[in-house]
Amino acid sequence: MLKKIIINNINSIDTCELDFKKGNYQFLEDNTIGDIANPIALYGHNGSGKTSIFNAIANLINFMVEPVEFLTPFVVNNFLFDEYKKTKDESKIIGSIELLFMLDGVNFDYYIETSRLGYISKEFLKKNDEIIIERDRESYSYNNKPFSFDNMSFLVPAIRKLASSEINDEIIQKCYSFISSFTFVNLPFINRGAFVTSKMYKNMSINELLVNYSEEVKEILKNYNEFPIYSIKKKNSLNSNNNPNTGFSLVIEGENFKGELPFEMISAGMRSQSVLLSILLSMPKNGVLFVDELEQALHPSAIASFLRVIKEKKIQLVFSSHNTYILQLLRPDQVYFAKWHNGFSKYARLSKIYPNIREINNMEKMYLSSVFDESIKNA
């Protein structure tokens, strides 16, 4: 399980710490996996810095899976970059992500930082505080022994290189597989091309994915109120030259109705919903899913059913949303607020800044009534 994410100087972020450890609350216990609160929700006004977190995670995933020629360093805060141009202080152009996680009962700590000048300036992997991988700009070590890589790009993580080498270290393989299995779904871009950042779906046809999980998605849709039940079918035919022609269709079912439409006529909302649910259903148990602007794929009446599937599959979910209804389904230790101030985004956990919330309280009404505003401002 992912236990904590720490991000420094990436995009608008000054420092961001997302702690998944559950707080001392005695309600909504099914919103936890062991001692982990799940899911984690990010709220904040437009421009507050919610998407900065997801962009940082997307960049981390790319380090693990993208071809070497496409790798880029973390994008640091532009105001700090302006300071660097004046002072040449390279600390201003260093961005980093640290992941604390547990696999098979063992604690791990993975850290990677890059310079905007185009290289990894520091990287390490620790197992229970024992250093497995350590790297700086000039040197590498593996199990406390110097290690060299032939033709190593400045931006290829050592954990990725070791996982693909002949060493066949079980710990490194497990940690690399866990991190590289992270999936980010950028819902605002779902109808504009590339919107999934993930090793799992890198070479997968989205339409094929929709067909493969169509029947399971249809079962979930049956739990929604007043929502059309539909499935997506693959159709094979021959074109005018008698060559195979593959197409897709949308089958809509009602109480006294069943009809079929070309897949191109599916609504944007139905497509977004099907893609998100299909990705969720295809993820491995204990996978980690990041979703920006969850409400773009799910109607409020569908969100509760979506979160039920998250719990059943034990998928860790981190999402952002402007839909305040979701707050009624969460505990205070599941909610973070983003706020932009004087060039930087900062983040506050509700259970830390306003800890005395009880089950009887309505967090949605409190949020919309600006009850938390002063606490967020002073966090």
Short mmCIF file of C-alpha atoms in Angstrom, two decimals:
data_model
loop_
_atom_site.label_atom_id
_atom_site.label_comp_id
_atom_site.label_asym_id
_atom_site.label_seq_id
_atom_site.Cartn_x
_atom_site.Cartn_y
_atom_site.Cartn_z
CA MET A 1 0.00 0.00 0.00
CA LEU A 2 1.04 3.55 -0.70
CA LYS A 3 1.47 5.29 2.67
CA LYS A 4 2.70 8.79 1.84
CA ILE A 5 3.65 11.03 -1.10
CA ILE A 6 5.97 14.00 -0.61
CA ILE A 7 6.43 16.45 -3.50
CA ASN A 8 8.77 19.43 -3.52
CA ASN A 9 9.12 22.23 -6.08
CA ILE A 10 7.16 20.78 -8.99
CA ASN A 11 4.80 22.93 -11.06
CA SER A 12 3.07 25.31 -8.60
CA ILE A 13 3.93 23.15 -5.58
CA ASP A 14 6.17 24.45 -2.83
CA THR A 15 5.86 21.41 -0.54
CA CYS A 16 3.05 18.88 -0.58
CA GLU A 17 2.68 15.90 1.74
CA LEU A 18 -0.21 13.51 1.19
CA ASP A 19 -0.37 11.18 4.18
CA PHE A 20 -2.66 8.16 3.73
CA LYS A 21 -2.53 7.03 7.37
CA LYS A 22 -6.03 7.01 8.83
CA GLY A 23 -6.93 9.31 11.68
CA ASN A 24 -8.64 8.55 14.97
CA TYR A 25 -12.23 8.46 13.75
CA GLN A 26 -14.82 5.84 14.65
CA PHE A 27 -17.10 6.18 11.64
CA LEU A 28 -17.04 5.13 7.97
CA GLU A 29 -14.56 2.39 8.82
CA ASP A 30 -15.12 0.84 5.40
CA ASN A 31 -13.32 3.91 4.00
CA THR A 32 -10.07 2.37 5.20
CA ILE A 33 -7.78 -0.47 4.16
CA GLY A 34 -5.98 -1.54 7.31
CA ASP A 35 -4.51 1.68 8.68
CA ILE A 36 -4.81 3.50 5.33
CA ALA A 37 -7.58 6.01 4.55
CA ASN A 38 -8.99 5.41 1.09
CA PRO A 39 -9.80 7.20 -1.16
CA ILE A 40 -8.02 10.55 -0.79
CA ALA A 41 -9.83 13.60 -2.18
CA LEU A 42 -8.38 16.96 -3.22
CA TYR A 43 -10.52 20.10 -3.17
CA GLY A 44 -9.73 23.70 -3.97
CA HIS A 45 -10.62 26.58 -6.26
CA ASN A 46 -9.52 26.64 -9.91
CA GLY A 47 -5.80 27.39 -10.02
CA SER A 48 -5.21 26.29 -6.42
CA GLY A 49 -2.80 23.50 -7.38
CA LYS A 50 -4.78 20.28 -7.51
CA THR A 51 -3.64 19.39 -11.02
CA SER A 52 -0.01 20.15 -10.13
CA ILE A 53 -0.01 17.01 -7.96
CA PHE A 54 -1.32 14.86 -10.80
CA ASN A 55 1.13 16.32 -13.29
CA ALA A 56 3.96 15.46 -10.91
CA ILE A 57 2.70 11.86 -10.61
CA ALA A 58 2.34 11.62 -14.40
CA ASN A 59 5.96 12.72 -14.79
CA LEU A 60 7.05 10.09 -12.26
CA ILE A 61 5.18 7.37 -14.16
CA ASN A 62 6.81 8.54 -17.40
CA PHE A 63 10.26 8.14 -15.81
CA MET A 64 9.41 4.48 -15.27
CA VAL A 65 7.84 3.61 -18.62
CA GLU A 66 8.50 6.13 -21.41
CA PRO A 67 11.26 5.70 -24.04
CA VAL A 68 14.51 7.35 -23.00
CA GLU A 69 14.31 10.05 -25.66
CA PHE A 70 10.98 11.27 -24.28
CA LEU A 71 12.08 11.65 -20.65
CA THR A 72 12.03 15.16 -19.19
CA PRO A 73 12.94 16.46 -15.71
CA PHE A 74 10.28 17.63 -13.28
CA VAL A 75 8.93 21.07 -14.17
CA VAL A 76 9.93 23.28 -11.26
CA ASN A 77 8.03 26.30 -9.95
CA ASN A 78 8.51 29.08 -12.48
CA PHE A 79 9.04 31.78 -9.84
CA LEU A 80 11.92 29.76 -8.38
CA PHE A 81 13.27 29.24 -11.89
CA ASP A 82 13.31 33.03 -12.29
CA GLU A 83 15.32 33.25 -9.07
CA TYR A 84 17.78 30.69 -10.44
CA LYS A 85 18.33 32.77 -13.56
CA LYS A 86 19.36 35.68 -11.33
CA THR A 87 21.39 33.83 -8.69
CA LYS A 88 22.43 30.56 -10.44
CA ASP A 89 21.46 28.76 -7.22
CA GLU A 90 20.76 25.25 -8.54
CA SER A 91 18.69 24.34 -5.48
CA LYS A 92 15.95 26.51 -7.00
CA ILE A 93 15.62 24.19 -10.02
CA ILE A 94 15.53 20.85 -8.16
CA GLY A 95 12.18 19.07 -8.02
CA SER A 96 11.53 15.83 -6.16
CA ILE A 97 9.02 13.11 -5.29
CA GLU A 98 9.29 10.67 -2.40
CA LEU A 99 7.07 7.61 -1.99
CA LEU A 100 6.66 5.68 1.25
CA PHE A 101 4.93 2.35 0.72
CA MET A 102 4.58 -1.17 2.06
CA LEU A 103 4.86 -4.38 0.06
CA ASP A 104 4.29 -7.78 1.68
CA GLY A 105 4.62 -6.24 5.15
CA VAL A 106 7.95 -4.53 4.38
CA ASN A 107 8.37 -0.73 4.39
CA PHE A 108 10.06 0.96 1.44
CA ASP A 109 11.10 4.53 0.73
CA TYR A 110 11.78 5.65 -2.85
CA TYR A 111 13.08 9.14 -3.65
CA ILE A 112 13.93 10.78 -6.96
CA GLU A 113 14.91 14.38 -7.69
CA THR A 114 15.84 16.02 -10.96
CA SER A 115 17.44 19.27 -12.04
CA ARG A 116 15.81 21.39 -14.72
CA LEU A 117 19.24 21.28 -16.36
CA GLY A 118 18.34 17.74 -17.45
CA TYR A 119 19.63 15.09 -15.07
CA ILE A 120 18.66 13.06 -12.00
CA SER A 121 20.50 14.74 -9.14
CA LYS A 122 19.57 12.20 -6.45
CA GLU A 123 17.80 8.87 -6.13
CA PHE A 124 17.51 6.18 -3.50
CA LEU A 125 15.52 3.10 -2.57
CA LYS A 126 15.44 2.01 1.06
CA LYS A 127 14.05 -1.13 2.64
CA ASN A 128 13.32 -0.56 6.34
CA ASP A 129 15.98 2.21 6.30
CA GLU A 130 18.52 -0.13 4.65
CA ILE A 131 19.84 1.45 1.46
CA ILE A 132 19.32 -0.72 -1.64
CA ILE A 133 19.98 1.87 -4.35
CA GLU A 134 21.78 5.18 -3.94
CA ARG A 135 22.65 7.63 -6.65
CA ASP A 136 23.77 11.17 -7.19
CA ARG A 137 24.83 12.95 -10.35
CA GLU A 138 28.24 11.31 -10.42
CA SER A 139 27.93 7.85 -8.90
CA TYR A 140 25.65 4.86 -8.32
CA SER A 141 25.63 2.13 -5.72
CA TYR A 142 23.60 -1.05 -5.40
CA ASN A 143 23.60 -2.84 -2.03
CA ASN A 144 26.40 -0.47 -0.92
CA LYS A 145 28.66 -1.45 -3.81
CA PRO A 146 29.61 0.88 -6.68
CA PHE A 147 27.66 0.16 -9.81
CA SER A 148 27.96 1.49 -13.36
CA PHE A 149 25.54 1.57 -16.26
CA ASP A 150 26.64 1.48 -19.87
CA ASN A 151 25.08 4.20 -22.02
CA MET A 152 22.92 5.35 -19.11
CA SER A 153 20.80 8.40 -19.85
CA PHE A 154 20.99 11.19 -17.28
CA LEU A 155 17.21 10.85 -16.83
CA VAL A 156 16.76 7.06 -16.60
CA PRO A 157 16.05 6.10 -12.97
CA ALA A 158 18.46 3.56 -11.51
CA ILE A 159 15.51 1.48 -10.24
CA ARG A 160 14.24 1.15 -13.81
CA LYS A 161 17.67 0.24 -15.18
CA LEU A 162 18.27 -2.35 -12.48
CA ALA A 163 14.79 -3.84 -12.94
CA SER A 164 15.56 -4.39 -16.63
CA SER A 165 19.06 -5.77 -16.03
CA GLU A 166 20.21 -9.35 -15.54
CA ILE A 167 20.57 -8.88 -11.77
CA ASN A 168 17.00 -10.13 -11.21
CA ASP A 169 16.74 -8.67 -7.70
CA GLU A 170 13.30 -9.57 -6.28
CA ILE A 171 13.07 -6.44 -4.11
CA ILE A 172 13.89 -4.10 -6.98
CA GLN A 173 11.50 -5.94 -9.30
CA LYS A 174 8.66 -5.66 -6.78
CA CYS A 175 9.26 -1.97 -6.07
CA TYR A 176 9.65 -1.07 -9.73
CA SER A 177 6.50 -3.03 -10.65
CA PHE A 178 4.53 -1.27 -7.91
CA ILE A 179 5.59 2.25 -8.91
CA SER A 180 5.32 1.65 -12.66
CA SER A 181 1.78 0.27 -12.20
CA PHE A 182 0.49 3.67 -11.02
CA THR A 183 -2.26 4.89 -13.36
CA PHE A 184 -3.22 8.51 -13.93
CA VAL A 185 -6.45 9.39 -15.75
CA ASN A 186 -6.61 13.01 -16.86
CA LEU A 187 -10.38 13.34 -17.35
CA PRO A 188 -10.34 16.96 -18.63
CA PHE A 189 -8.39 15.62 -21.64
CA ILE A 190 -10.35 12.39 -22.16
CA ASN A 191 -11.85 13.55 -25.44
CA ARG A 192 -8.66 15.21 -26.68
CA GLY A 193 -6.32 12.26 -27.21
CA ALA A 194 -3.72 11.18 -24.64
CA PHE A 195 -5.39 11.10 -21.21
CA VAL A 196 -4.06 7.93 -19.53
CA THR A 197 -0.53 7.77 -18.16
CA SER A 198 0.23 4.17 -17.26
CA LYS A 199 2.41 1.24 -18.20
CA MET A 200 -0.65 -1.04 -18.24
CA TYR A 201 -2.53 0.88 -20.92
CA LYS A 202 0.39 2.19 -22.93
CA ASN A 203 -0.16 -0.05 -25.95
CA MET A 204 -3.80 -0.92 -25.38
CA SER A 205 -6.67 0.18 -27.60
CA ILE A 206 -9.18 2.04 -25.44
CA ASN A 207 -12.05 0.70 -27.56
CA GLU A 208 -10.86 -2.87 -27.02
CA LEU A 209 -10.65 -2.17 -23.28
CA LEU A 210 -14.24 -0.92 -23.32
CA VAL A 211 -15.42 -4.08 -25.07
CA ASN A 212 -13.50 -6.41 -22.75
CA TYR A 213 -15.08 -4.91 -19.61
CA SER A 214 -18.43 -3.91 -21.10
CA GLU A 215 -20.50 -6.56 -19.31
CA GLU A 216 -18.94 -5.74 -15.93
CA VAL A 217 -19.54 -2.04 -16.50
CA LYS A 218 -23.15 -2.82 -17.37
CA GLU A 219 -23.59 -4.56 -14.01
CA ILE A 220 -22.31 -1.46 -12.23
CA LEU A 221 -24.67 0.75 -14.22
CA LYS A 222 -27.61 -1.27 -12.94
CA ASN A 223 -26.95 0.21 -9.49
CA TYR A 224 -27.33 3.76 -10.80
CA ASN A 225 -30.69 5.46 -10.60
CA GLU A 226 -32.40 6.54 -13.83
CA PHE A 227 -29.34 5.88 -15.96
CA PRO A 228 -29.42 4.11 -19.36
CA ILE A 229 -27.96 0.62 -19.31
CA TYR A 230 -25.63 0.06 -22.22
CA SER A 231 -22.85 -2.16 -23.48
CA ILE A 232 -20.20 -1.80 -26.17
CA LYS A 233 -19.80 -4.47 -28.84
CA LYS A 234 -17.11 -5.22 -31.36
CA LYS A 235 -18.38 -5.80 -34.89
CA ASN A 236 -16.40 -7.58 -37.59
CA SER A 237 -17.42 -7.19 -41.20
CA LEU A 238 -15.97 -7.04 -44.70
CA ASN A 239 -15.45 -3.79 -46.57
CA SER A 240 -16.09 -3.26 -50.27
CA ASN A 241 -12.78 -4.96 -51.09
CA ASN A 242 -13.68 -7.99 -48.96
CA ASN A 243 -11.05 -7.09 -46.38
CA PRO A 244 -11.76 -7.41 -42.65
CA ASN A 245 -13.27 -4.26 -41.16
CA THR A 246 -13.53 -3.87 -37.38
CA GLY A 247 -16.03 -1.49 -35.86
CA PHE A 248 -17.75 -0.87 -32.55
CA SER A 249 -21.35 -0.24 -31.60
CA LEU A 250 -23.31 0.96 -28.59
CA VAL A 251 -26.19 -1.23 -27.42
CA ILE A 252 -28.71 0.62 -25.23
CA GLU A 253 -31.23 -1.31 -23.16
CA GLY A 254 -34.34 -0.16 -21.32
CA GLU A 255 -37.38 -1.73 -19.73
CA ASN A 256 -39.20 -1.96 -23.06
CA PHE A 257 -36.45 -0.89 -25.39
CA LYS A 258 -33.27 -2.19 -26.97
CA GLY A 259 -31.44 -0.36 -29.71
CA GLU A 260 -28.01 -0.22 -31.34
CA LEU A 261 -26.08 2.84 -32.45
CA PRO A 262 -22.69 3.43 -34.08
CA PHE A 263 -20.09 3.85 -31.34
CA GLU A 264 -19.26 7.33 -32.68
CA MET A 265 -22.65 8.48 -31.39
CA ILE A 266 -21.86 7.72 -27.74
CA SER A 267 -22.14 10.83 -25.58
CA ALA A 268 -18.97 12.35 -24.12
CA GLY A 269 -20.21 11.62 -20.59
CA MET A 270 -21.02 7.97 -21.33
CA ARG A 271 -17.62 7.45 -22.96
CA SER A 272 -15.77 9.07 -20.06
CA GLN A 273 -17.71 6.96 -17.58
CA SER A 274 -17.07 3.72 -19.49
CA VAL A 275 -13.35 4.43 -19.84
CA LEU A 276 -12.93 5.21 -16.15
CA LEU A 277 -14.92 2.17 -15.00
CA SER A 278 -13.10 -0.13 -17.46
CA ILE A 279 -9.72 1.07 -16.23
CA LEU A 280 -10.83 0.57 -12.64
CA LEU A 281 -12.08 -2.97 -13.33
CA SER A 282 -8.89 -3.94 -15.17
CA MET A 283 -6.48 -2.74 -12.49
CA PRO A 284 -4.75 -5.27 -10.23
CA LYS A 285 -5.74 -5.55 -6.58
CA ASN A 286 -3.93 -2.94 -4.47
CA GLY A 287 -3.19 -0.83 -7.54
CA VAL A 288 -3.03 2.95 -7.23
CA LEU A 289 -5.29 5.12 -9.38
CA PHE A 290 -5.01 8.91 -9.74
CA VAL A 291 -7.95 10.78 -11.30
CA ASP A 292 -8.13 14.49 -11.99
CA GLU A 293 -11.65 16.02 -11.90
CA LEU A 294 -13.60 12.86 -11.12
CA GLU A 295 -16.95 14.56 -11.71
CA GLN A 296 -16.18 14.86 -15.43
CA ALA A 297 -16.83 11.13 -15.82
CA LEU A 298 -19.37 10.44 -13.10
CA HIS A 299 -22.77 11.92 -12.37
CA PRO A 300 -23.29 12.53 -8.61
CA SER A 301 -25.67 9.56 -8.44
CA ALA A 302 -22.94 7.33 -9.86
CA ILE A 303 -20.11 8.35 -7.54
CA ALA A 304 -21.25 6.27 -4.56
CA SER A 305 -21.37 3.14 -6.75
CA PHE A 306 -17.92 3.96 -8.15
CA LEU A 307 -16.48 4.26 -4.64
CA ARG A 308 -18.06 0.91 -3.71
CA VAL A 309 -16.11 -0.76 -6.53
CA ILE A 310 -12.95 0.98 -5.31
CA LYS A 311 -13.49 -0.59 -1.88
CA GLU A 312 -14.35 -4.04 -3.24
CA LYS A 313 -11.22 -4.19 -5.40
CA LYS A 314 -9.05 -2.57 -2.71
CA ILE A 315 -7.76 -0.02 -5.19
CA GLN A 316 -6.13 3.07 -3.70
CA LEU A 317 -7.63 6.18 -5.25
CA VAL A 318 -6.43 9.78 -5.20
CA PHE A 319 -8.78 12.16 -6.97
CA SER A 320 -9.61 15.82 -7.33
CA SER A 321 -13.12 17.18 -7.67
CA HIS A 322 -15.32 20.26 -7.59
CA ASN A 323 -18.33 18.08 -6.72
CA THR A 324 -18.90 18.79 -3.05
CA TYR A 325 -21.52 16.02 -2.72
CA ILE A 326 -18.64 13.53 -2.41
CA LEU A 327 -17.67 15.10 0.91
CA GLN A 328 -20.77 13.49 2.42
CA LEU A 329 -19.22 10.08 1.66
CA LEU A 330 -15.80 10.76 3.23
CA ARG A 331 -14.04 11.08 6.57
CA PRO A 332 -11.99 14.18 7.52
CA ASP A 333 -8.75 12.19 7.13
CA GLN A 334 -9.61 11.59 3.47
CA VAL A 335 -9.82 15.25 2.48
CA TYR A 336 -7.06 17.67 1.46
CA PHE A 337 -7.51 21.31 0.47
CA ALA A 338 -5.25 23.07 -2.03
CA LYS A 339 -4.62 26.80 -1.83
CA TRP A 340 -2.48 29.08 -4.00
CA HIS A 341 -0.72 31.94 -2.24
CA ASN A 342 2.04 34.26 -3.43
CA GLY A 343 3.26 32.00 -6.22
CA PHE A 344 2.99 28.61 -4.53
CA SER A 345 0.36 25.97 -3.89
CA LYS A 346 0.10 24.60 -0.38
CA TYR A 347 -1.99 21.74 0.95
CA ALA A 348 -3.85 21.14 4.20
CA ARG A 349 -5.42 17.93 5.50
CA LEU A 350 -8.86 18.51 6.97
CA SER A 351 -8.30 16.14 9.90
CA LYS A 352 -5.24 18.15 10.88
CA ILE A 353 -6.56 21.72 10.54
CA TYR A 354 -10.08 21.01 11.82
CA PRO A 355 -9.85 17.76 13.81
CA ASN A 356 -13.07 17.88 15.85
CA ILE A 357 -15.51 16.93 13.09
CA ARG A 358 -17.97 14.22 14.11
CA GLU A 359 -20.11 11.84 12.11
CA ILE A 360 -23.15 14.03 12.72
CA ASN A 361 -21.49 17.00 11.01
CA ASN A 362 -22.15 17.66 7.33
CA MET A 363 -18.73 18.35 5.80
CA GLU A 364 -20.24 19.47 2.50
CA LYS A 365 -22.33 22.21 4.17
CA MET A 366 -19.39 23.24 6.33
CA TYR A 367 -17.14 23.55 3.28
CA LEU A 368 -19.72 25.48 1.23
CA SER A 369 -20.36 27.77 4.21
CA SER A 370 -16.62 28.64 4.34
CA VAL A 371 -16.28 27.16 7.85
CA PHE A 372 -12.83 25.78 6.95
CA ASP A 373 -11.51 28.83 5.09
CA GLU A 374 -9.63 30.46 7.97
CA SER A 375 -8.04 27.14 9.00
CA ILE A 376 -6.95 26.47 5.40
CA LYS A 377 -5.51 29.97 5.12
CA ASN A 378 -3.47 29.57 8.29
CA ALA A 379 -2.29 26.00 7.63
#
